[in-house]
Short mmCIF file of C-alpha atoms in Angstrom, two decimals:
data_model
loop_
_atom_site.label_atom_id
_atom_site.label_comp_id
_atom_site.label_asym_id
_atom_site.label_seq_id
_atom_site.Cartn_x
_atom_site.Cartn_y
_atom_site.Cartn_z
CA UNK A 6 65.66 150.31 283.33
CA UNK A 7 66.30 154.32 282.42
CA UNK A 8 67.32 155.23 278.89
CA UNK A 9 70.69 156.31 280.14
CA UNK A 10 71.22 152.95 281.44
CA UNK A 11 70.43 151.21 278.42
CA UNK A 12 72.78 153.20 276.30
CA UNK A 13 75.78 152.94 279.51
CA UNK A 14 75.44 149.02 278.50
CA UNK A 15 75.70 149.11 274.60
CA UNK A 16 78.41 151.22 275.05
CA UNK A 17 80.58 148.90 277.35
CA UNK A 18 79.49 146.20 275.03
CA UNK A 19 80.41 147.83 271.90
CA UNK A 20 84.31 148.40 273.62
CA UNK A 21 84.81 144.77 275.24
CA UNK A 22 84.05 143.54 272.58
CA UNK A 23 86.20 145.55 270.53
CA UNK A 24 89.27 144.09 272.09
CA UNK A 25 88.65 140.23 270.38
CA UNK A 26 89.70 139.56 267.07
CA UNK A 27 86.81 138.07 265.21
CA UNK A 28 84.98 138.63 261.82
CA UNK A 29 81.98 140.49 260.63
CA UNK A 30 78.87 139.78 258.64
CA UNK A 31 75.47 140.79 258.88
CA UNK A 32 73.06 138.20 259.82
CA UNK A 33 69.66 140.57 259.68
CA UNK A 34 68.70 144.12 258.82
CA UNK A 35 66.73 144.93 262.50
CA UNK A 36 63.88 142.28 262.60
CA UNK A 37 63.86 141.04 258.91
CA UNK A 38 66.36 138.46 257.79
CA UNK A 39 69.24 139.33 255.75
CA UNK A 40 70.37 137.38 252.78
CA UNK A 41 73.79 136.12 254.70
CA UNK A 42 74.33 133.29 256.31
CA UNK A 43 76.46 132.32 258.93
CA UNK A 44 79.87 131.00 257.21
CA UNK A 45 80.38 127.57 258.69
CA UNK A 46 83.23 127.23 261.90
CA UNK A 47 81.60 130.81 262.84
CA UNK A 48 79.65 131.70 265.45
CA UNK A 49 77.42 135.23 264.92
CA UNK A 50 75.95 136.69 268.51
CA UNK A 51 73.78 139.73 268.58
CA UNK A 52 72.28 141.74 271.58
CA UNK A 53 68.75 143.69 270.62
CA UNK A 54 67.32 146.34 272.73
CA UNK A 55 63.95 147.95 271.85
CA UNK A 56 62.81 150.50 274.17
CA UNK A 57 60.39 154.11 274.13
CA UNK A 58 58.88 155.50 277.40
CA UNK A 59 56.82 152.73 277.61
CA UNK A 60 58.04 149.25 276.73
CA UNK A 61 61.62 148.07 276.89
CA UNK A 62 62.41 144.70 275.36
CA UNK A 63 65.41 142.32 274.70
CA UNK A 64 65.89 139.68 271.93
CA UNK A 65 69.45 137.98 272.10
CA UNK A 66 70.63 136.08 268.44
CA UNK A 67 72.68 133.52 268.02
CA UNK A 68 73.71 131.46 264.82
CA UNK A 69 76.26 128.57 264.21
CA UNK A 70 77.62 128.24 260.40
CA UNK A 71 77.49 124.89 259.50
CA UNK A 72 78.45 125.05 256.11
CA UNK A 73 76.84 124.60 252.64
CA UNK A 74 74.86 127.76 252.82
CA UNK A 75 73.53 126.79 256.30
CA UNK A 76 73.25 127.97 259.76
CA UNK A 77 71.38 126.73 263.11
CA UNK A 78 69.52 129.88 264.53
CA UNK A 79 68.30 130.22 268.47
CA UNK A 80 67.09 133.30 269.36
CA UNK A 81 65.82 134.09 273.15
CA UNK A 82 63.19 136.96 272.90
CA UNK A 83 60.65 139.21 274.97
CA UNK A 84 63.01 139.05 277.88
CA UNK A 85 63.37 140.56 281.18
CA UNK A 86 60.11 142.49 280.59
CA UNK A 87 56.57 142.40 281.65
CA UNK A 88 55.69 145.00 278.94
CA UNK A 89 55.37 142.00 275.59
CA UNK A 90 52.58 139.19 275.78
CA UNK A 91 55.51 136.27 275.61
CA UNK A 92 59.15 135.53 276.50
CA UNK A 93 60.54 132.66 273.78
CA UNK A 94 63.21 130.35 273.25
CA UNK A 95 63.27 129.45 269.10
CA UNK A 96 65.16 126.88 267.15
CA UNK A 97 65.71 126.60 263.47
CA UNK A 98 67.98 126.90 260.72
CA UNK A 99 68.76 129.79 257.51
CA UNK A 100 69.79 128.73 254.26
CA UNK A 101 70.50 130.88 250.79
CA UNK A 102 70.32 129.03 247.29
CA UNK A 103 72.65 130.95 244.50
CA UNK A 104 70.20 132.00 241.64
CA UNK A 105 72.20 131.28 239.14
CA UNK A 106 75.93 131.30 238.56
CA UNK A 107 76.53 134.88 236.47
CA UNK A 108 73.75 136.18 238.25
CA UNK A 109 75.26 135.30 241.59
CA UNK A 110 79.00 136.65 240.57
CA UNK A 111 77.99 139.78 239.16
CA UNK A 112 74.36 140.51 241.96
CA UNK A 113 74.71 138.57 244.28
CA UNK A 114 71.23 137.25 243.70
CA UNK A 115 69.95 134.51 245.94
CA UNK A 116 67.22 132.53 247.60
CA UNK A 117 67.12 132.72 251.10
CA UNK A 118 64.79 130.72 253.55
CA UNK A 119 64.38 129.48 256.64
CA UNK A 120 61.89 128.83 260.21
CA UNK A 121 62.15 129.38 263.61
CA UNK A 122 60.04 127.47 265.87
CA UNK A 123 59.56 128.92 268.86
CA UNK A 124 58.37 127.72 272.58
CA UNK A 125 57.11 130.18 274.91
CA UNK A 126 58.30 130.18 278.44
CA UNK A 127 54.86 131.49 279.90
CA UNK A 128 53.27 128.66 279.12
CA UNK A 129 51.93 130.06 275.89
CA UNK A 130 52.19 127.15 273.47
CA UNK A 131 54.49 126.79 270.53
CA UNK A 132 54.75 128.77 267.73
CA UNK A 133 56.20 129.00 264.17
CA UNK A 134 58.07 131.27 261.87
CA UNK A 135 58.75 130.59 258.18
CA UNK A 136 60.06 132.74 255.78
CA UNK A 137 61.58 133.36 252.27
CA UNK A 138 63.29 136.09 249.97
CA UNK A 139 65.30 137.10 247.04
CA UNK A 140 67.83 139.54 246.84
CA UNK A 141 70.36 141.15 244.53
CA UNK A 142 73.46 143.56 244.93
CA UNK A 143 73.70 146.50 242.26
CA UNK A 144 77.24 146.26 241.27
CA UNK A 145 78.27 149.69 241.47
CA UNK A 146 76.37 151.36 244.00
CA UNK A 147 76.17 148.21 246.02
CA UNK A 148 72.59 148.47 247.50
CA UNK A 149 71.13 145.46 248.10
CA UNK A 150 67.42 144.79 247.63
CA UNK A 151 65.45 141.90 249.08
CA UNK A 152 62.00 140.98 249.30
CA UNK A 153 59.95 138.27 249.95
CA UNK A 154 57.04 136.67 252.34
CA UNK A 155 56.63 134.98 255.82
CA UNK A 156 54.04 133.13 257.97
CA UNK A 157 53.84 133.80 261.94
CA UNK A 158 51.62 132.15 264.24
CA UNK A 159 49.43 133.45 267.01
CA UNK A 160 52.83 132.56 270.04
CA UNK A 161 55.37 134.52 267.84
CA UNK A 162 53.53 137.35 266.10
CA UNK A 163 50.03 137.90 268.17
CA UNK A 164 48.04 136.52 265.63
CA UNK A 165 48.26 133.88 262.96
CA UNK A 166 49.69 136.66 259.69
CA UNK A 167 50.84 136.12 256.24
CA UNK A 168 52.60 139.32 254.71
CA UNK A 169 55.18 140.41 252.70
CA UNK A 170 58.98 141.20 254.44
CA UNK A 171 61.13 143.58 252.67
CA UNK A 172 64.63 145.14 252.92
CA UNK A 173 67.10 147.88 251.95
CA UNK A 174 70.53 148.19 252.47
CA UNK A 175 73.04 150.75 251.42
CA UNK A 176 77.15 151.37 251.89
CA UNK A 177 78.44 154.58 252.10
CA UNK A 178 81.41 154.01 253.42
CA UNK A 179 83.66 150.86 254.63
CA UNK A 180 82.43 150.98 257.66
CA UNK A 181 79.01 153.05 257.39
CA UNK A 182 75.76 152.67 255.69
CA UNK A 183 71.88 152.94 255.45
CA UNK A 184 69.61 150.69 256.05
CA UNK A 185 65.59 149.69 255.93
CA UNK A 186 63.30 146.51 256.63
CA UNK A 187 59.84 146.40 257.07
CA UNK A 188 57.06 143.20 257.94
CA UNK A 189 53.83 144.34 256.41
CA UNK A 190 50.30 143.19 258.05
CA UNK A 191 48.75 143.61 261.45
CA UNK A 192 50.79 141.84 264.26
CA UNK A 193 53.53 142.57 266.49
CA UNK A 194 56.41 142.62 264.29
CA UNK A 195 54.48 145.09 261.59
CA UNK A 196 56.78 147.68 261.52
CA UNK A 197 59.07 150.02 259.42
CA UNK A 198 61.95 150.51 260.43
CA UNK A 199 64.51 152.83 258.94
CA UNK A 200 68.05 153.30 260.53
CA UNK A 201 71.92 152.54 259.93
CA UNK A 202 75.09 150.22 260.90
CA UNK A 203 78.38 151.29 261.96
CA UNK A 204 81.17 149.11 262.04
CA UNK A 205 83.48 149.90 265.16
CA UNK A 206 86.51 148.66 266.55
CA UNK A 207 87.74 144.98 266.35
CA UNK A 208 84.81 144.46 263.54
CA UNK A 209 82.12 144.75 266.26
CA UNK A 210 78.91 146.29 264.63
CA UNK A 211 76.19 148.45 266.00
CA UNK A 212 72.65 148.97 264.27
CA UNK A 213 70.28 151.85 265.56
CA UNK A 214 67.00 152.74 264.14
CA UNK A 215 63.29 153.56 264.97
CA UNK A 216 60.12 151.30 264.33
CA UNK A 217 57.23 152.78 263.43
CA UNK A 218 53.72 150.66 263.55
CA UNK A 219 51.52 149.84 260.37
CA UNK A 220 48.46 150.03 262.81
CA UNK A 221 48.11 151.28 266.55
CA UNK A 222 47.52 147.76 267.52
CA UNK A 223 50.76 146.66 266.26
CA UNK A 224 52.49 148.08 269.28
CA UNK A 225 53.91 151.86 270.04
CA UNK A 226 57.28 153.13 267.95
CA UNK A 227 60.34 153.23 269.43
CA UNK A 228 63.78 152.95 269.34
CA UNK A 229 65.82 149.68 268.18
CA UNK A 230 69.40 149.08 269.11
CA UNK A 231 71.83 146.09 268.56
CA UNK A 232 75.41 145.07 268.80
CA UNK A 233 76.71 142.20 267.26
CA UNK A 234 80.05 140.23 266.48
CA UNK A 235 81.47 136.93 264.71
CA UNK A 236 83.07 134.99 266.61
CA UNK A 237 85.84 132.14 264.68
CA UNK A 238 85.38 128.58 266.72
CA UNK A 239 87.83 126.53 263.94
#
């Protein structure tokens, strides 16, 4: 598929989907998890390209609020490519925990966990993704931090990993800000990737940014691109 193809299709996305009325919140940064969870009777859907000259991969997102701080997550990745080792269909859940109740009202600051497990559709096994951060809100400024750690298995990540997972996220306007995750270690999601959100029409959100490796053997950098939107189902 040609780069000016790829960017034909976000675009039409990004408008039809601009005509429904539906919500918006942020369910990750690019790859790492973001501390907010699904509210429950909503349904968040996201579209993920990744692409350079030589690779081109799609990851679709999907999670169902279903209340008390919970969502079900099933995300469909490493499709309708040759150019990753596995294609997968995962299945689990996200959860946040308020820290405590001052520190929540006036930082935001949370607990958030949660797994994926994920089967391969090439016959690859089954594989497992666990993970868990904190995060706060600066009052004023409103950049969010969070940090935390995760363990991948060999049919998600490559190789069996445990690292540390990171974000950064910064408004700068209503409808415009920066943003920043990174996985460390030496697998195929170990990458940086700095980039930022704009909020468009109808609350319907694109992300763009560009991964760069840890290590060669990570994979090559590219280019990341998603649109997403919330969808009410009460």
């Amino acid at each position: 598929m040609q780069k000016k193809n790829i960017f034909v299709f976000l675009i039409l996305t990004f408008l039809i989907f601009g005509f429904c009325n539906c919500s918006y919140a942020q369910q990750t940064l690019f790859n790492v998890p973001s501390a907010d969870v699904t509210e429950k009777g909503k349904v968040f859907v996201q579209h993920e390209t990744q692409f350079s000259n030589k690779f081109f991969v799609n990851t679709e997102y999907n999670a169902f609020g279903i209340g008390k701080n919970t969502e079900i997550d099933v995300t469909l990745g490493g499709v309708g490519t040759n150019n990753v080792a596995n294609e997968l269909l995962g299945v689990g859940f996200k959860s946040f925990i308020p820290l405590n109740k001052k520190l929540y009202e006036k930082y935001e600051a949370k607990l958030t966990y949660g797994t994926l497990i994920q089967t391969s559709l090439r016959g690859n096994g089954v594989g497992n993704w666990t993970y868990s951060h904190l995060s706060l809100r600066l009052p004023k400024l409103k950049t969010r931090f969070t940090g935390g750690v995760n363990v991948l298995t060999t049919t998600f990540a490559g190789r069996d990993a445990f690292g540390f997972i990171g974000g950064i996220e910064q408004p700068i306007t209503k409808r415009f800000g920066l943003q920043m995750d990174w996985f460390s270690g030496k697998h195929s999601n170990g990458f940086l990737i700095p980039g930022f959100y704009l909020i468009g029409p109808k609350d319907v959100t694109l992300w763009a940014g560009y991964q760069i490796h840890n290590n060669k053997a990570n994979g090559d950098n590219g280019f990341v691109i998603e649109v997403a939107k919330i969808f009410s189902i009460r």
